[in-house]
Amino acid sequence: MAKKQINEMSFLDHLEELRWHLIKSVTAIAIAATVAFFAKGFIFDVLIFGPSKASFITYQLLCKASRYIGVESFCFTELPFIIQSRTMSGQFSAHIWTAITAGFVVAFPYVLYQLWKFISPGLHENERKHSRGFIIVSSLLFFIGVLFGYYVICPLSINFLGTYQVSSEVYNNFDLSSYISLIRASTLASGLVFELPIVIYFLTKIGLVTPQFLRTYRKYALVLVLVISAIITPPDIASQVIVAIPILILYEVSIFISKIVIRNQKRNEKKHA
């Protein structure tokens, strides 16, 4: 019935349906952003500025690990830079955009739900049945990626860039917008990168990707992963390797998922033969 209804809808009907799903998604983001706006103390003092403090948990763990191997490169009492705002509206703009970003992260599962509500009527019954966990798995991967970006990529980047000096005559006084942009880019980029298995799942479903294709181009994927790691991390080998490892694991998981999708498709073809 749903399949029939979706086929009977005109292009304008589809646009109208999409518009309402977008309105609901934006409304959810706006509500979450409003809550984040009023939680300014927690958002900024605890979350945003957490990686700028020596007491941040990642630095403590790295300090213990570095001492274990006989060095203390990650042990320090403070990071030698100051965060400041150089424009009249700098702090207010940072407050607004940070609240919107937090709203998007919190409302991400609901945004996915609205996306699923839009595309699911066009799927067959068995396709909807096998994709019921889409929202849960996608949201879980996204949140894991965000946490990875926040607790791994952000501290590594801030520690490297915050302590880097071309001369002792130059002091690191970072603008607030620059600092927040690094936090935002690191967390959101990681969250989206961790959606790779979901992307591969749908690309396999529509026939654009196969396990053989992924295995054949694994070496090129390795180069691409290293490039991505170099872009979203500071230019030191240790940081790039730390970031590259989970992405490579996700790639291997994606191959396994693609293999399962192909196997299920062949099984269904035999049943209907």
PDB file of C-alpha atoms in Angstrom:
ATOM      1  CA  MET A   1       0.000   0.000   0.000  1.00  0.00           C
ATOM      2  CA  ALA A   2       2.791   2.367   0.927  1.00  0.00           C
ATOM      3  CA  LYS A   3       4.579   1.454  -2.292  1.00  0.00           C
ATOM      4  CA  LYS A   4       1.506   2.257  -4.310  1.00  0.00           C
ATOM      5  CA  GLN A   5       0.951   5.563  -2.563  1.00  0.00           C
ATOM      6  CA  ILE A   6       4.526   6.676  -3.107  1.00  0.00           C
ATOM      7  CA  ASN A   7       4.263   5.859  -6.809  1.00  0.00           C
ATOM      8  CA  GLU A   8       1.065   7.900  -7.107  1.00  0.00           C
ATOM      9  CA  MET A   9       2.679  11.011  -5.579  1.00  0.00           C
ATOM     10  CA  SER A  10       3.704  13.746  -8.008  1.00  0.00           C
ATOM     11  CA  PHE A  11       7.035  15.545  -7.954  1.00  0.00           C
ATOM     12  CA  LEU A  12       5.463  18.490  -6.136  1.00  0.00           C
ATOM     13  CA  ASP A  13       3.950  16.093  -3.600  1.00  0.00           C
ATOM     14  CA  HIS A  14       7.415  14.696  -2.935  1.00  0.00           C
ATOM     15  CA  LEU A  15       8.776  18.209  -2.487  1.00  0.00           C
ATOM     16  CA  GLU A  16       5.970  19.047  -0.073  1.00  0.00           C
ATOM     17  CA  GLU A  17       6.644  15.867   1.892  1.00  0.00           C
ATOM     18  CA  LEU A  18      10.361  16.664   2.000  1.00  0.00           C
ATOM     19  CA  ARG A  19       9.626  20.223   3.131  1.00  0.00           C
ATOM     20  CA  TRP A  20       7.683  19.015   6.169  1.00  0.00           C
ATOM     21  CA  HIS A  21      10.411  16.574   7.147  1.00  0.00           C
ATOM     22  CA  LEU A  22      12.969  19.374   6.859  1.00  0.00           C
ATOM     23  CA  ILE A  23      10.792  21.687   8.961  1.00  0.00           C
ATOM     24  CA  LYS A  24      10.492  19.044  11.676  1.00  0.00           C
ATOM     25  CA  SER A  25      14.245  18.423  11.612  1.00  0.00           C
ATOM     26  CA  VAL A  26      15.077  22.129  11.831  1.00  0.00           C
ATOM     27  CA  THR A  27      12.560  22.544  14.651  1.00  0.00           C
ATOM     28  CA  ALA A  28      14.197  19.729  16.635  1.00  0.00           C
ATOM     29  CA  ILE A  29      17.644  21.277  16.096  1.00  0.00           C
ATOM     30  CA  ALA A  30      16.316  24.695  17.149  1.00  0.00           C
ATOM     31  CA  ILE A  31      14.817  23.289  20.367  1.00  0.00           C
ATOM     32  CA  ALA A  32      18.041  21.459  21.256  1.00  0.00           C
ATOM     33  CA  ALA A  33      20.065  24.562  20.335  1.00  0.00           C
ATOM     34  CA  THR A  34      17.905  26.708  22.637  1.00  0.00           C
ATOM     35  CA  VAL A  35      18.587  24.358  25.544  1.00  0.00           C
ATOM     36  CA  ALA A  36      22.306  24.440  24.717  1.00  0.00           C
ATOM     37  CA  PHE A  37      22.217  28.244  24.533  1.00  0.00           C
ATOM     38  CA  PHE A  38      20.971  28.507  28.120  1.00  0.00           C
ATOM     39  CA  ALA A  39      23.452  25.850  29.280  1.00  0.00           C
ATOM     40  CA  LYS A  40      26.299  28.227  28.458  1.00  0.00           C
ATOM     41  CA  GLY A  41      28.342  27.428  31.553  1.00  0.00           C
ATOM     42  CA  PHE A  42      28.472  23.694  30.907  1.00  0.00           C
ATOM     43  CA  ILE A  43      28.869  23.987  27.130  1.00  0.00           C
ATOM     44  CA  PHE A  44      31.808  26.403  27.254  1.00  0.00           C
ATOM     45  CA  ASP A  45      33.536  25.972  30.613  1.00  0.00           C
ATOM     46  CA  VAL A  46      33.335  22.167  30.653  1.00  0.00           C
ATOM     47  CA  LEU A  47      33.063  21.009  27.033  1.00  0.00           C
ATOM     48  CA  ILE A  48      34.548  23.659  24.765  1.00  0.00           C
ATOM     49  CA  PHE A  49      37.433  24.766  26.985  1.00  0.00           C
ATOM     50  CA  GLY A  50      38.013  21.340  28.540  1.00  0.00           C
ATOM     51  CA  PRO A  51      40.703  20.304  25.985  1.00  0.00           C
ATOM     52  CA  SER A  52      42.563  23.578  26.626  1.00  0.00           C
ATOM     53  CA  LYS A  53      43.310  22.568  30.232  1.00  0.00           C
ATOM     54  CA  ALA A  54      46.102  20.284  31.425  1.00  0.00           C
ATOM     55  CA  SER A  55      43.599  18.469  33.657  1.00  0.00           C
ATOM     56  CA  PHE A  56      41.684  17.149  30.618  1.00  0.00           C
ATOM     57  CA  ILE A  57      41.367  13.357  30.864  1.00  0.00           C
ATOM     58  CA  THR A  58      43.099  12.669  27.534  1.00  0.00           C
ATOM     59  CA  TYR A  59      46.218  14.561  28.605  1.00  0.00           C
ATOM     60  CA  GLN A  60      46.255  12.706  31.921  1.00  0.00           C
ATOM     61  CA  LEU A  61      46.064   9.327  30.170  1.00  0.00           C
ATOM     62  CA  LEU A  62      48.714  10.307  27.613  1.00  0.00           C
ATOM     63  CA  CYS A  63      50.955  11.527  30.436  1.00  0.00           C
ATOM     64  CA  LYS A  64      50.665   8.178  32.223  1.00  0.00           C
ATOM     65  CA  ALA A  65      51.297   6.313  28.964  1.00  0.00           C
ATOM     66  CA  SER A  66      54.345   8.453  28.098  1.00  0.00           C
ATOM     67  CA  ARG A  67      55.802   7.971  31.588  1.00  0.00           C
ATOM     68  CA  TYR A  68      55.314   4.229  31.189  1.00  0.00           C
ATOM     69  CA  ILE A  69      57.597   4.202  28.136  1.00  0.00           C
ATOM     70  CA  GLY A  70      60.111   6.525  29.787  1.00  0.00           C
ATOM     71  CA  VAL A  71      59.241   9.941  28.331  1.00  0.00           C
ATOM     72  CA  GLU A  72      57.103  12.806  29.573  1.00  0.00           C
ATOM     73  CA  SER A  73      56.233  14.636  26.370  1.00  0.00           C
ATOM     74  CA  PHE A  74      52.527  14.817  27.289  1.00  0.00           C
ATOM     75  CA  CYS A  75      53.040  15.824  30.908  1.00  0.00           C
ATOM     76  CA  PHE A  76      52.522  19.529  31.564  1.00  0.00           C
ATOM     77  CA  THR A  77      50.783  21.804  34.052  1.00  0.00           C
ATOM     78  CA  GLU A  78      49.270  24.215  31.539  1.00  0.00           C
ATOM     79  CA  LEU A  79      49.071  24.890  27.815  1.00  0.00           C
ATOM     80  CA  PRO A  80      51.023  28.025  26.840  1.00  0.00           C
ATOM     81  CA  PHE A  81      48.353  30.000  24.986  1.00  0.00           C
ATOM     82  CA  ILE A  82      45.511  32.410  25.641  1.00  0.00           C
ATOM     83  CA  ILE A  83      42.072  32.360  24.031  1.00  0.00           C
ATOM     84  CA  GLN A  84      40.633  35.789  23.371  1.00  0.00           C
ATOM     85  CA  SER A  85      37.916  37.546  21.363  1.00  0.00           C
ATOM     86  CA  ARG A  86      39.007  40.403  19.114  1.00  0.00           C
ATOM     87  CA  THR A  87      35.647  41.520  17.716  1.00  0.00           C
ATOM     88  CA  MET A  88      32.681  43.209  19.358  1.00  0.00           C
ATOM     89  CA  SER A  89      30.250  40.415  18.496  1.00  0.00           C
ATOM     90  CA  GLY A  90      32.824  37.615  18.742  1.00  0.00           C
ATOM     91  CA  GLN A  91      31.622  36.038  21.971  1.00  0.00           C
ATOM     92  CA  PHE A  92      27.930  36.345  21.116  1.00  0.00           C
ATOM     93  CA  SER A  93      28.459  34.853  17.634  1.00  0.00           C
ATOM     94  CA  ALA A  94      30.490  32.015  19.150  1.00  0.00           C
ATOM     95  CA  HIS A  95      27.680  31.416  21.641  1.00  0.00           C
ATOM     96  CA  ILE A  96      25.023  31.258  18.901  1.00  0.00           C
ATOM     97  CA  TRP A  97      26.933  28.981  16.512  1.00  0.00           C
ATOM     98  CA  THR A  98      28.138  26.684  19.286  1.00  0.00           C
ATOM     99  CA  ALA A  99      24.540  26.281  20.472  1.00  0.00           C
ATOM    100  CA  ILE A 100      23.433  25.436  16.914  1.00  0.00           C
ATOM    101  CA  THR A 101      26.233  22.876  16.559  1.00  0.00           C
ATOM    102  CA  ALA A 102      25.317  21.292  19.888  1.00  0.00           C
ATOM    103  CA  GLY A 103      21.672  21.289  18.818  1.00  0.00           C
ATOM    104  CA  PHE A 104      22.533  19.421  15.626  1.00  0.00           C
ATOM    105  CA  VAL A 105      24.572  16.815  17.496  1.00  0.00           C
ATOM    106  CA  VAL A 106      21.838  16.221  20.097  1.00  0.00           C
ATOM    107  CA  ALA A 107      19.036  16.159  17.509  1.00  0.00           C
ATOM    108  CA  PHE A 108      20.956  13.957  15.056  1.00  0.00           C
ATOM    109  CA  PRO A 109      18.919  10.777  15.764  1.00  0.00           C
ATOM    110  CA  TYR A 110      15.654  12.674  15.169  1.00  0.00           C
ATOM    111  CA  VAL A 111      17.034  14.182  11.938  1.00  0.00           C
ATOM    112  CA  LEU A 112      17.896  10.650  10.796  1.00  0.00           C
ATOM    113  CA  TYR A 113      14.410   9.541  11.779  1.00  0.00           C
ATOM    114  CA  GLN A 114      12.871  12.233   9.562  1.00  0.00           C
ATOM    115  CA  LEU A 115      15.171  11.227   6.708  1.00  0.00           C
ATOM    116  CA  TRP A 116      14.111   7.625   7.170  1.00  0.00           C
ATOM    117  CA  LYS A 117      10.424   8.606   7.211  1.00  0.00           C
ATOM    118  CA  PHE A 118      10.932  10.278   3.828  1.00  0.00           C
ATOM    119  CA  ILE A 119      12.785   7.465   2.049  1.00  0.00           C
ATOM    120  CA  SER A 120      11.227   4.369   3.665  1.00  0.00           C
ATOM    121  CA  PRO A 121       7.884   4.481   1.764  1.00  0.00           C
ATOM    122  CA  GLY A 122       9.861   3.950  -1.445  1.00  0.00           C
ATOM    123  CA  LEU A 123      11.420   0.724  -0.154  1.00  0.00           C
ATOM    124  CA  HIS A 124      10.037  -2.786  -0.396  1.00  0.00           C
ATOM    125  CA  GLU A 125       8.662  -4.397   2.752  1.00  0.00           C
ATOM    126  CA  ASN A 126      11.649  -6.724   3.177  1.00  0.00           C
ATOM    127  CA  GLU A 127      14.045  -3.795   2.656  1.00  0.00           C
ATOM    128  CA  ARG A 128      12.319  -1.835   5.410  1.00  0.00           C
ATOM    129  CA  LYS A 129      12.438  -4.929   7.623  1.00  0.00           C
ATOM    130  CA  HIS A 130      16.198  -5.361   7.209  1.00  0.00           C
ATOM    131  CA  SER A 131      16.832  -1.644   7.739  1.00  0.00           C
ATOM    132  CA  ARG A 132      14.960  -1.148  11.004  1.00  0.00           C
ATOM    133  CA  GLY A 133      18.160  -0.656  12.947  1.00  0.00           C
ATOM    134  CA  PHE A 134      19.311   2.113  10.611  1.00  0.00           C
ATOM    135  CA  ILE A 135      18.576   4.985  13.010  1.00  0.00           C
ATOM    136  CA  ILE A 136      20.067   3.269  16.065  1.00  0.00           C
ATOM    137  CA  VAL A 137      23.252   2.107  14.316  1.00  0.00           C
ATOM    138  CA  SER A 138      23.782   5.398  12.450  1.00  0.00           C
ATOM    139  CA  SER A 139      23.255   7.450  15.599  1.00  0.00           C
ATOM    140  CA  LEU A 140      25.571   5.199  17.598  1.00  0.00           C
ATOM    141  CA  LEU A 141      28.322   5.475  14.991  1.00  0.00           C
ATOM    142  CA  PHE A 142      27.891   9.240  14.805  1.00  0.00           C
ATOM    143  CA  PHE A 143      28.121   9.699  18.579  1.00  0.00           C
ATOM    144  CA  ILE A 144      31.150   7.399  18.786  1.00  0.00           C
ATOM    145  CA  GLY A 145      32.780   9.480  16.052  1.00  0.00           C
ATOM    146  CA  VAL A 146      31.976  12.736  17.866  1.00  0.00           C
ATOM    147  CA  LEU A 147      33.446  11.368  21.100  1.00  0.00           C
ATOM    148  CA  PHE A 148      36.531  10.158  19.231  1.00  0.00           C
ATOM    149  CA  GLY A 149      36.969  13.596  17.691  1.00  0.00           C
ATOM    150  CA  TYR A 150      36.491  15.336  21.034  1.00  0.00           C
ATOM    151  CA  TYR A 151      38.646  13.087  23.220  1.00  0.00           C
ATOM    152  CA  VAL A 152      41.348  12.164  20.695  1.00  0.00           C
ATOM    153  CA  ILE A 153      41.617  14.527  17.728  1.00  0.00           C
ATOM    154  CA  CYS A 154      40.898  17.774  19.616  1.00  0.00           C
ATOM    155  CA  PRO A 155      43.464  17.261  22.413  1.00  0.00           C
ATOM    156  CA  LEU A 156      46.151  16.129  19.962  1.00  0.00           C
ATOM    157  CA  SER A 157      45.508  19.118  17.700  1.00  0.00           C
ATOM    158  CA  ILE A 158      45.272  21.660  20.531  1.00  0.00           C
ATOM    159  CA  ASN A 159      48.397  20.325  22.253  1.00  0.00           C
ATOM    160  CA  PHE A 160      50.428  20.430  19.035  1.00  0.00           C
ATOM    161  CA  LEU A 161      49.196  23.760  17.661  1.00  0.00           C
ATOM    162  CA  GLY A 162      48.987  25.408  21.078  1.00  0.00           C
ATOM    163  CA  THR A 163      52.604  24.654  21.932  1.00  0.00           C
ATOM    164  CA  TYR A 164      54.078  25.170  18.447  1.00  0.00           C
ATOM    165  CA  GLN A 165      56.299  28.225  18.055  1.00  0.00           C
ATOM    166  CA  VAL A 166      58.428  29.478  15.173  1.00  0.00           C
ATOM    167  CA  SER A 167      60.234  31.780  17.599  1.00  0.00           C
ATOM    168  CA  SER A 168      60.238  32.580  21.307  1.00  0.00           C
ATOM    169  CA  GLU A 169      59.347  36.136  20.269  1.00  0.00           C
ATOM    170  CA  VAL A 170      55.900  35.014  19.055  1.00  0.00           C
ATOM    171  CA  TYR A 171      53.175  34.227  21.589  1.00  0.00           C
ATOM    172  CA  ASN A 172      50.115  32.085  20.921  1.00  0.00           C
ATOM    173  CA  ASN A 173      47.019  34.188  21.545  1.00  0.00           C
ATOM    174  CA  PHE A 174      44.252  32.419  19.671  1.00  0.00           C
ATOM    175  CA  ASP A 175      41.006  34.012  18.607  1.00  0.00           C
ATOM    176  CA  LEU A 176      37.886  32.456  20.115  1.00  0.00           C
ATOM    177  CA  SER A 177      36.338  31.729  16.706  1.00  0.00           C
ATOM    178  CA  SER A 178      39.513  29.950  15.538  1.00  0.00           C
ATOM    179  CA  TYR A 179      39.624  27.762  18.637  1.00  0.00           C
ATOM    180  CA  ILE A 180      35.933  26.825  18.446  1.00  0.00           C
ATOM    181  CA  SER A 181      36.241  26.130  14.704  1.00  0.00           C
ATOM    182  CA  LEU A 182      38.914  23.544  15.455  1.00  0.00           C
ATOM    183  CA  ILE A 183      36.689  21.863  18.060  1.00  0.00           C
ATOM    184  CA  ARG A 184      33.668  21.927  15.769  1.00  0.00           C
ATOM    185  CA  ALA A 185      35.504  20.664  12.685  1.00  0.00           C
ATOM    186  CA  SER A 186      37.261  17.857  14.572  1.00  0.00           C
ATOM    187  CA  THR A 187      34.123  16.505  16.248  1.00  0.00           C
ATOM    188  CA  LEU A 188      31.701  16.826  13.328  1.00  0.00           C
ATOM    189  CA  ALA A 189      34.201  15.500  10.774  1.00  0.00           C
ATOM    190  CA  SER A 190      34.870  12.459  12.958  1.00  0.00           C
ATOM    191  CA  GLY A 191      31.160  11.881  13.473  1.00  0.00           C
ATOM    192  CA  LEU A 192      30.528  11.914   9.722  1.00  0.00           C
ATOM    193  CA  VAL A 193      33.584   9.759   8.913  1.00  0.00           C
ATOM    194  CA  PHE A 194      32.307   7.115  11.332  1.00  0.00           C
ATOM    195  CA  GLU A 195      29.172   6.844   9.166  1.00  0.00           C
ATOM    196  CA  LEU A 196      31.262   5.017   6.545  1.00  0.00           C
ATOM    197  CA  PRO A 197      29.721   1.557   7.193  1.00  0.00           C
ATOM    198  CA  ILE A 198      26.216   3.003   6.706  1.00  0.00           C
ATOM    199  CA  VAL A 199      27.248   4.696   3.461  1.00  0.00           C
ATOM    200  CA  ILE A 200      28.801   1.460   2.176  1.00  0.00           C
ATOM    201  CA  TYR A 201      25.643  -0.439   3.147  1.00  0.00           C
ATOM    202  CA  PHE A 202      23.417   1.740   0.973  1.00  0.00           C
ATOM    203  CA  LEU A 203      25.940   1.935  -1.876  1.00  0.00           C
ATOM    204  CA  THR A 204      26.023  -1.869  -1.903  1.00  0.00           C
ATOM    205  CA  LYS A 205      22.219  -2.052  -1.828  1.00  0.00           C
ATOM    206  CA  ILE A 206      21.957   0.039  -5.009  1.00  0.00           C
ATOM    207  CA  GLY A 207      24.780  -1.832  -6.713  1.00  0.00           C
ATOM    208  CA  LEU A 208      27.482   0.852  -6.793  1.00  0.00           C
ATOM    209  CA  VAL A 209      29.859  -0.992  -4.462  1.00  0.00           C
ATOM    210  CA  THR A 210      30.785  -4.656  -3.988  1.00  0.00           C
ATOM    211  CA  PRO A 211      33.099  -6.423  -1.505  1.00  0.00           C
ATOM    212  CA  GLN A 212      35.442  -7.238  -4.390  1.00  0.00           C
ATOM    213  CA  PHE A 213      35.605  -3.554  -5.317  1.00  0.00           C
ATOM    214  CA  LEU A 214      36.440  -2.559  -1.738  1.00  0.00           C
ATOM    215  CA  ARG A 215      39.123  -5.228  -1.452  1.00  0.00           C
ATOM    216  CA  THR A 216      40.668  -4.326  -4.827  1.00  0.00           C
ATOM    217  CA  TYR A 217      40.965  -0.662  -3.936  1.00  0.00           C
ATOM    218  CA  ARG A 218      41.995  -1.229  -0.312  1.00  0.00           C
ATOM    219  CA  LYS A 219      45.497   0.184  -0.917  1.00  0.00           C
ATOM    220  CA  TYR A 220      44.028   3.336  -2.442  1.00  0.00           C
ATOM    221  CA  ALA A 221      41.654   3.578   0.514  1.00  0.00           C
ATOM    222  CA  LEU A 222      44.686   3.363   2.816  1.00  0.00           C
ATOM    223  CA  VAL A 223      46.244   6.372   1.072  1.00  0.00           C
ATOM    224  CA  LEU A 224      42.932   8.254   1.287  1.00  0.00           C
ATOM    225  CA  VAL A 225      42.653   7.452   5.004  1.00  0.00           C
ATOM    226  CA  LEU A 226      46.164   8.800   5.611  1.00  0.00           C
ATOM    227  CA  VAL A 227      45.272  11.964   3.682  1.00  0.00           C
ATOM    228  CA  ILE A 228      42.094  12.427   5.755  1.00  0.00           C
ATOM    229  CA  SER A 229      44.082  11.820   8.930  1.00  0.00           C
ATOM    230  CA  ALA A 230      46.633  14.416   7.853  1.00  0.00           C
ATOM    231  CA  ILE A 231      43.866  16.958   7.209  1.00  0.00           C
ATOM    232  CA  ILE A 232      42.000  16.582  10.505  1.00  0.00           C
ATOM    233  CA  THR A 233      45.041  16.096  12.767  1.00  0.00           C
ATOM    234  CA  PRO A 234      48.271  17.998  13.448  1.00  0.00           C
ATOM    235  CA  PRO A 235      51.178  17.098  11.128  1.00  0.00           C
ATOM    236  CA  ASP A 236      52.922  14.590  13.358  1.00  0.00           C
ATOM    237  CA  ILE A 237      53.104  10.873  12.628  1.00  0.00           C
ATOM    238  CA  ALA A 238      51.828   9.685  16.025  1.00  0.00           C
ATOM    239  CA  SER A 239      48.578  11.668  15.786  1.00  0.00           C
ATOM    240  CA  GLN A 240      47.949  10.564  12.207  1.00  0.00           C
ATOM    241  CA  VAL A 241      48.440   6.902  13.101  1.00  0.00           C
ATOM    242  CA  ILE A 242      46.103   7.191  16.113  1.00  0.00           C
ATOM    243  CA  VAL A 243      43.381   8.652  13.889  1.00  0.00           C
ATOM    244  CA  ALA A 244      44.033   6.350  10.920  1.00  0.00           C
ATOM    245  CA  ILE A 245      43.644   3.098  12.898  1.00  0.00           C
ATOM    246  CA  PRO A 246      39.891   3.394  13.703  1.00  0.00           C
ATOM    247  CA  ILE A 247      39.155   4.606  10.157  1.00  0.00           C
ATOM    248  CA  LEU A 248      40.912   1.555   8.716  1.00  0.00           C
ATOM    249  CA  ILE A 249      38.934  -0.664  11.093  1.00  0.00           C
ATOM    250  CA  LEU A 250      35.730   0.999   9.852  1.00  0.00           C
ATOM    251  CA  TYR A 251      36.805   0.291   6.279  1.00  0.00           C
ATOM    252  CA  GLU A 252      37.297  -3.402   7.043  1.00  0.00           C
ATOM    253  CA  VAL A 253      33.923  -3.475   8.818  1.00  0.00           C
ATOM    254  CA  SER A 254      32.396  -1.877   5.715  1.00  0.00           C
ATOM    255  CA  ILE A 255      33.777  -4.703   3.565  1.00  0.00           C
ATOM    256  CA  PHE A 256      32.157  -7.227   5.896  1.00  0.00           C
ATOM    257  CA  ILE A 257      28.821  -5.351   5.763  1.00  0.00           C
ATOM    258  CA  SER A 258      28.972  -5.178   1.978  1.00  0.00           C
ATOM    259  CA  LYS A 259      29.601  -8.940   1.877  1.00  0.00           C
ATOM    260  CA  ILE A 260      26.525  -9.584   4.041  1.00  0.00           C
ATOM    261  CA  VAL A 261      24.339  -7.358   1.835  1.00  0.00           C
ATOM    262  CA  ILE A 262      25.435  -9.177  -1.328  1.00  0.00           C
ATOM    263  CA  ARG A 263      24.877 -12.567   0.322  1.00  0.00           C
ATOM    264  CA  ASN A 264      21.338 -11.601   1.393  1.00  0.00           C
ATOM    265  CA  GLN A 265      20.550 -10.298  -2.088  1.00  0.00           C
ATOM    266  CA  LYS A 266      21.657 -13.567  -3.686  1.00  0.00           C
ATOM    267  CA  ARG A 267      19.620 -15.522  -1.140  1.00  0.00           C
ATOM    268  CA  ASN A 268      16.489 -13.489  -1.971  1.00  0.00           C
ATOM    269  CA  GLU A 269      17.085 -13.971  -5.687  1.00  0.00           C
ATOM    270  CA  LYS A 270      17.185 -17.757  -5.217  1.00  0.00           C
ATOM    271  CA  LYS A 271      13.936 -17.665  -3.248  1.00  0.00           C
ATOM    272  CA  HIS A 272      12.140 -15.758  -6.015  1.00  0.00           C
ATOM    273  CA  ALA A 273      13.722 -17.744  -8.862  1.00  0.00           C
TER     274      ALA A 273
END
